[in-house]
Every structure is written in structure tokens, then in C-alpha cells.
Short mmCIF file of N, CA and C in Angstrom, two decimals:
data_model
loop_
_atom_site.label_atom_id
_atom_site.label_comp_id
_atom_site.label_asym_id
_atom_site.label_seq_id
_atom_site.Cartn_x
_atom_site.Cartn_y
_atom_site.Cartn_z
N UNK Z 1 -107.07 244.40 244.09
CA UNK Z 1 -107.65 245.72 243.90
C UNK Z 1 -107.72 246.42 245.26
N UNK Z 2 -106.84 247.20 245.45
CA UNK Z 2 -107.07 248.06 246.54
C UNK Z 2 -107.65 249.83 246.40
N UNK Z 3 -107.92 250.21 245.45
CA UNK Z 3 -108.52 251.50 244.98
C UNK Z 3 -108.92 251.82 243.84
N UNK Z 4 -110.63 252.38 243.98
CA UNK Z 4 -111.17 252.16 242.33
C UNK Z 4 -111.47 253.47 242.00
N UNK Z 5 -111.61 254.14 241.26
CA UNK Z 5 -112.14 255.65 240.99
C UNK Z 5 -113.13 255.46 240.00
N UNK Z 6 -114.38 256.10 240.31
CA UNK Z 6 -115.26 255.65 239.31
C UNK Z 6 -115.68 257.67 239.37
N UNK Z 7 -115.51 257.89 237.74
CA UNK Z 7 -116.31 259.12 237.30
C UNK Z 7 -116.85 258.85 236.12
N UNK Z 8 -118.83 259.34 236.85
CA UNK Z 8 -119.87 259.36 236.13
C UNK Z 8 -119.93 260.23 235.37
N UNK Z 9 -120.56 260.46 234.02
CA UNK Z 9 -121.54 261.31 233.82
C UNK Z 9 -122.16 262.43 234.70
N UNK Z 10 -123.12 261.63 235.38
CA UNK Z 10 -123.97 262.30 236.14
C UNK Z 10 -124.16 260.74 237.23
N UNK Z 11 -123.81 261.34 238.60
CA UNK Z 11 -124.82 260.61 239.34
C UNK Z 11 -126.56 260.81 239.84
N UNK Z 12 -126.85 261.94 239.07
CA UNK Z 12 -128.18 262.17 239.11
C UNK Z 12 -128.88 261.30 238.51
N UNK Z 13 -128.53 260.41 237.33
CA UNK Z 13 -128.95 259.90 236.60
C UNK Z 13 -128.99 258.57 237.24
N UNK Z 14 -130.14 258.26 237.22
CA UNK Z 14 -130.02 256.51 238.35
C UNK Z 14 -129.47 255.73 237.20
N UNK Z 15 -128.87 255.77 236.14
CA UNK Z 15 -128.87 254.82 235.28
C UNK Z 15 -126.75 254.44 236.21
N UNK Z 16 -126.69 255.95 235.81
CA UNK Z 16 -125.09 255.87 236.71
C UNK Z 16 -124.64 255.38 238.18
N UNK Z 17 -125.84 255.33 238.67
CA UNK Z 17 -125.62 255.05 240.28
C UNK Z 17 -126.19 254.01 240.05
N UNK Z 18 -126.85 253.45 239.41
CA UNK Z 18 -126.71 252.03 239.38
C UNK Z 18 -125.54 251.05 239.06
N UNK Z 19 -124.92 251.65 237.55
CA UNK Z 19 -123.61 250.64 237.25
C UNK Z 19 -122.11 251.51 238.53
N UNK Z 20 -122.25 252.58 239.17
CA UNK Z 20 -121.40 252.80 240.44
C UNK Z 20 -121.43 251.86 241.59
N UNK Z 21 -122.70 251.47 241.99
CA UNK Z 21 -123.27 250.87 242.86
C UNK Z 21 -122.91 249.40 242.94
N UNK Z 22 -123.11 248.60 241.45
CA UNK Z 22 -122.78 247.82 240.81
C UNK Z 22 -121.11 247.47 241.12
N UNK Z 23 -120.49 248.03 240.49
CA UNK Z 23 -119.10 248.23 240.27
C UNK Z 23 -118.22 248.19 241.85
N UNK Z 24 -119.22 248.65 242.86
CA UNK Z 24 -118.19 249.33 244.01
C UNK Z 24 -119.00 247.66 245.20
N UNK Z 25 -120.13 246.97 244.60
CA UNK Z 25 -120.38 245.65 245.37
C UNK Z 25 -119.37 244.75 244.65
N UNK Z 26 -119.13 244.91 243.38
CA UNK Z 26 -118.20 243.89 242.80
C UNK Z 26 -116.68 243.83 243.27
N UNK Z 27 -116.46 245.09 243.42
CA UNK Z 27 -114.92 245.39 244.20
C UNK Z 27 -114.93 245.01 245.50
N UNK Z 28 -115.88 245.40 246.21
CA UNK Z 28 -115.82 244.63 247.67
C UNK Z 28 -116.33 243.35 247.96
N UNK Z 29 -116.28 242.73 247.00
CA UNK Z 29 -116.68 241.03 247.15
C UNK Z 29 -114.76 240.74 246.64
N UNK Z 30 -114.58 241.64 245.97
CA UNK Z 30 -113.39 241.24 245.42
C UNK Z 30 -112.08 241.30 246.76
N UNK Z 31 -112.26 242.43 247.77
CA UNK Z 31 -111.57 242.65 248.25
C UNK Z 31 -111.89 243.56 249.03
N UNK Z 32 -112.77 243.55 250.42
CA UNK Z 32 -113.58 244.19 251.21
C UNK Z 32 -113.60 245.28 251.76
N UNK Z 33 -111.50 245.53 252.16
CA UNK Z 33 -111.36 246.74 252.18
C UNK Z 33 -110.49 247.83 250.93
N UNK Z 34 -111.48 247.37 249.91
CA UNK Z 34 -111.09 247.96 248.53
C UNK Z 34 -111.55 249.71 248.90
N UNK Z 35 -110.36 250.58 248.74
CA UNK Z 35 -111.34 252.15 248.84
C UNK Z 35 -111.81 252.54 247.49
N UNK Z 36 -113.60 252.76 247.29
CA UNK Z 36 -113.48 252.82 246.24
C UNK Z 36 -114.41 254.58 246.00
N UNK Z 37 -113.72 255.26 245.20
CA UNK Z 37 -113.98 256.82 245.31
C UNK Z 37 -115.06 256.91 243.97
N UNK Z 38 -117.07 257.15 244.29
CA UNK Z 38 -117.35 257.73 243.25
C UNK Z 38 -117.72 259.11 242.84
N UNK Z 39 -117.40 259.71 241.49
CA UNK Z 39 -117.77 260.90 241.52
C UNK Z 39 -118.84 261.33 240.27
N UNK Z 40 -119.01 262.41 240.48
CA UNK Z 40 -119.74 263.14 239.27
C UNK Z 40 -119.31 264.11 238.71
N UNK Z 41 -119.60 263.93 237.47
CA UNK Z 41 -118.76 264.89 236.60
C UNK Z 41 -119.53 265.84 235.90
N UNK Z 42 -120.81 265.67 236.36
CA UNK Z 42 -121.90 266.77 236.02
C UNK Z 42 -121.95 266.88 234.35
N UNK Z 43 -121.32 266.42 233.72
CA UNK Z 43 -121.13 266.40 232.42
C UNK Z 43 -120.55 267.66 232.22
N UNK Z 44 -119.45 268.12 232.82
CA UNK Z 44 -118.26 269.35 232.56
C UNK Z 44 -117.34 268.45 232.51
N UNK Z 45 -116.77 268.99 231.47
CA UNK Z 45 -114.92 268.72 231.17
C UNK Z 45 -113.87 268.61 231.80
N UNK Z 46 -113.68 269.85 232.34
CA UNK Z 46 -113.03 270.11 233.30
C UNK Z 46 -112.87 269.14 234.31
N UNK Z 47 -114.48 269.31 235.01
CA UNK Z 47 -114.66 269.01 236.07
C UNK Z 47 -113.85 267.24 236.03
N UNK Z 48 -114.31 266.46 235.04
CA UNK Z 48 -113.90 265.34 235.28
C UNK Z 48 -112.46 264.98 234.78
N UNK Z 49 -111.92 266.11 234.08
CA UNK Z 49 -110.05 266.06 233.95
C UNK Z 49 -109.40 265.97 235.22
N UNK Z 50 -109.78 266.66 236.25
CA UNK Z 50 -109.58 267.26 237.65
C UNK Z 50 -109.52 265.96 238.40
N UNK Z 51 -110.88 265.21 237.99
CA UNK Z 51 -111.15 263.91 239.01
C UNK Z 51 -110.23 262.78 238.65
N UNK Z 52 -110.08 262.65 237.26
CA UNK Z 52 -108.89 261.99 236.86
C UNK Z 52 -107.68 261.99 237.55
N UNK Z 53 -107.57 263.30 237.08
CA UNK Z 53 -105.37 263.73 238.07
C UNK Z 53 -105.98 263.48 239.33
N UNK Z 54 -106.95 263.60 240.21
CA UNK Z 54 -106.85 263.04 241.13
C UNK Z 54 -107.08 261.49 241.78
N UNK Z 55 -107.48 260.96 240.46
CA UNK Z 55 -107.72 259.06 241.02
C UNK Z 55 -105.73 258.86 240.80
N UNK Z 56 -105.59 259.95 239.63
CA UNK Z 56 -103.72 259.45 239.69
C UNK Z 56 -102.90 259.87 240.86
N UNK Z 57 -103.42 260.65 241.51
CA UNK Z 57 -102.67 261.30 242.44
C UNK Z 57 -102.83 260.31 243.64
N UNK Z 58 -103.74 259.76 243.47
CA UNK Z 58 -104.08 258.97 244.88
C UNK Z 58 -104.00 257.66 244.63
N UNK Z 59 -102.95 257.35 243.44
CA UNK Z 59 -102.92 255.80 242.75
C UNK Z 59 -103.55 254.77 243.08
N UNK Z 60 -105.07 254.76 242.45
CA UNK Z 60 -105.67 253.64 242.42
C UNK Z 60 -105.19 252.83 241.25
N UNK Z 61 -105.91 251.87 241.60
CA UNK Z 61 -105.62 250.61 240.50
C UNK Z 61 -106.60 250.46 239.70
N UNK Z 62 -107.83 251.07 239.74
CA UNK Z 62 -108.49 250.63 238.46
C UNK Z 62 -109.38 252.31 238.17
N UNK Z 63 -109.76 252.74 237.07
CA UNK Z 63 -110.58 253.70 236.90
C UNK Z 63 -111.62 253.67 235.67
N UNK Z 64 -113.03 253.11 236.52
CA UNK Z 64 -114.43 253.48 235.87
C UNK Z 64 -114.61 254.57 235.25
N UNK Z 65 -114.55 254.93 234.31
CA UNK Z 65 -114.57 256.08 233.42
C UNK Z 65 -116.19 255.81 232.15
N UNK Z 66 -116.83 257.31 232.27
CA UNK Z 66 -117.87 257.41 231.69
C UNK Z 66 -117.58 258.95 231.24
N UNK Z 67 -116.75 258.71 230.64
CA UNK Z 67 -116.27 260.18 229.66
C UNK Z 67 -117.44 261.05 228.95
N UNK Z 68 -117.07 262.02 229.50
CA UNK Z 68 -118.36 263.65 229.43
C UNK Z 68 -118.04 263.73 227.95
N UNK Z 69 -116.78 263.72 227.01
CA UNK Z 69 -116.55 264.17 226.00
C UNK Z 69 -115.70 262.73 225.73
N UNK Z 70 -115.66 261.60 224.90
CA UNK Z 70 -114.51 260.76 224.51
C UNK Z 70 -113.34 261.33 223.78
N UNK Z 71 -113.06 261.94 222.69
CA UNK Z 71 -112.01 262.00 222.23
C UNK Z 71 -110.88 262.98 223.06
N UNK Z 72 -112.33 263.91 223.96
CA UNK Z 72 -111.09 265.56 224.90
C UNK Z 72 -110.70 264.23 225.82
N UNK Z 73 -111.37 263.44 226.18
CA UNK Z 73 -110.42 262.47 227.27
C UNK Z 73 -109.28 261.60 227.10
N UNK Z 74 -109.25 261.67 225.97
CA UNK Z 74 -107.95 260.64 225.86
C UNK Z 74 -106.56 260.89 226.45
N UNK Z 75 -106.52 262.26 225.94
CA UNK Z 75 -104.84 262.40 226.97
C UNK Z 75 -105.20 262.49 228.42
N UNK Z 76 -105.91 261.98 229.13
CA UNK Z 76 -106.42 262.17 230.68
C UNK Z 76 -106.13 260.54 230.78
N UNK Z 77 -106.90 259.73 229.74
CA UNK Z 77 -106.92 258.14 229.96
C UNK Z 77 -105.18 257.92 229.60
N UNK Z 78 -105.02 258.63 229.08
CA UNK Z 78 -103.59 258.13 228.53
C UNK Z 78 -102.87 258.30 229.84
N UNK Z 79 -102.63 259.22 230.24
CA UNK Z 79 -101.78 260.09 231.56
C UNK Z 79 -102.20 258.70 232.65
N UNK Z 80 -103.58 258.30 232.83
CA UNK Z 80 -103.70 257.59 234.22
C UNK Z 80 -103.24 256.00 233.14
N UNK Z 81 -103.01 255.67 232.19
CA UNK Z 81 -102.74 254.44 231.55
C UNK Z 81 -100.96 254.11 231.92
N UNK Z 82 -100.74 255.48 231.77
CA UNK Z 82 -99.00 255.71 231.68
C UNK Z 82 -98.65 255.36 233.22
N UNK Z 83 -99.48 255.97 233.78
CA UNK Z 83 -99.27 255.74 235.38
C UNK Z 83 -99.99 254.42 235.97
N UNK Z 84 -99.65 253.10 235.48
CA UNK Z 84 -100.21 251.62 235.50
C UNK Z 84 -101.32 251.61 236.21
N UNK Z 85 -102.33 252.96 235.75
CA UNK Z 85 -103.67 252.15 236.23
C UNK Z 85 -104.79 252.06 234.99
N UNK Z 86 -105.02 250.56 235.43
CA UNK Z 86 -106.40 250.22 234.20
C UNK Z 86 -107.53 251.13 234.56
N UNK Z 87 -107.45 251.70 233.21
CA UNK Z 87 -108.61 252.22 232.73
C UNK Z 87 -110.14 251.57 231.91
N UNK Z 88 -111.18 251.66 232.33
CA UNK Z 88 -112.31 250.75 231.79
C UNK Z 88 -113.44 252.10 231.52
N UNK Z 89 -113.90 252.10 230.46
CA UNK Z 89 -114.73 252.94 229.54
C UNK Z 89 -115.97 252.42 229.84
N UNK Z 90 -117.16 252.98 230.54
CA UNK Z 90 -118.46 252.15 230.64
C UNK Z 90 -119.65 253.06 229.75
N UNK Z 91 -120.39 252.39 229.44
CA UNK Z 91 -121.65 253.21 228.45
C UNK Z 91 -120.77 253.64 227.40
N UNK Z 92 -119.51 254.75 227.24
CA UNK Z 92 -119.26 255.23 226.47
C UNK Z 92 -117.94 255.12 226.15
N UNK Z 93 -117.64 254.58 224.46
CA UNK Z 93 -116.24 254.17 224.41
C UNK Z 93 -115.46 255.69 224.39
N UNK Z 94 -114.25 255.34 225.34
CA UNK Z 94 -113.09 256.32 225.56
C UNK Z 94 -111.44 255.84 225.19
#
């Protein structure tokens, strides 16, 4: 694992910066200089389509996903699936 993209919900929400927090000690036990990018998605659409094309643009290998909307995300999970990076759905199936 050399790059993780994790988009929250909300990182306002300590419930999210906890499993981020979580997620980004587990990657660097895994592999220390893992870069791992978290964001917030404020719970806009948009906003976290955007963060997507950009964990693809910057080809990481794995993406924490806590989808604002599940079903508007699928062609976003699909697009970063197509482009061989695992996608993982947390709190909310996507």
C-alpha cells in the first residue's frame, strides 16, 4: 500500500475522524511511508465526486469511501474500480 484516499462524510463528526484516524495508523504500520490523503465531503455530492477523480488522478491503491449519497456514487466507485483501485465502503454500503 503506497496511497490511501479516505472521503468522509463529515470530518466534523468525531465518529469519522475516528475510523480516518484508525484507518491511516493501520496503513502506516502497514507501510510507514504509505501517503495517505483524508478528506471531507461535507455531505455534498459534488464535493466528494471531485475527491474521488482526484484519489484516481493521483492513483492510489486503496479508497475509504463513506458515500454522502450510495446509489449517485456508484459510477464514481465504478470509474476508481475500473482504474485497479480497491474501493472499501465504511458505515455506509456503496
Amino acid at each position: 500500500l503506497k496511497a490511501l484516499g479516505i472521503s468522509m462524510g463529515s470530518l466534523g463528526n468525531p465518529y469519522f475522524v475516528t475510523l480516518a484516524d484508525g484507518a491511516t495508523a493501520r496503513a502506516k504500520e502497514l507501510n510507514p511511508s504509505v501517503k495517505v490523503t483524508s478528506v471531507s465531503a461535507d455531505y455534498d455530492l459534488s464535493k466528494q465526486f471531485s475527491q474521488i477523480d482526484n484519489f484516481i488522478s493521483s492513483k492510489v491503491d486503496l479508497i475509504l469511501i463513506n458515500a454522502v449519497d450510495p446509489s449517485a456514487m456508484a459510477s464514481a466507485i465504478k470509474k476508481a474500480r475500473d482504474a485497479g483501485i480497491i474501493v472499501v465502503a465504511v458505515d455506509v454500503d456503496a
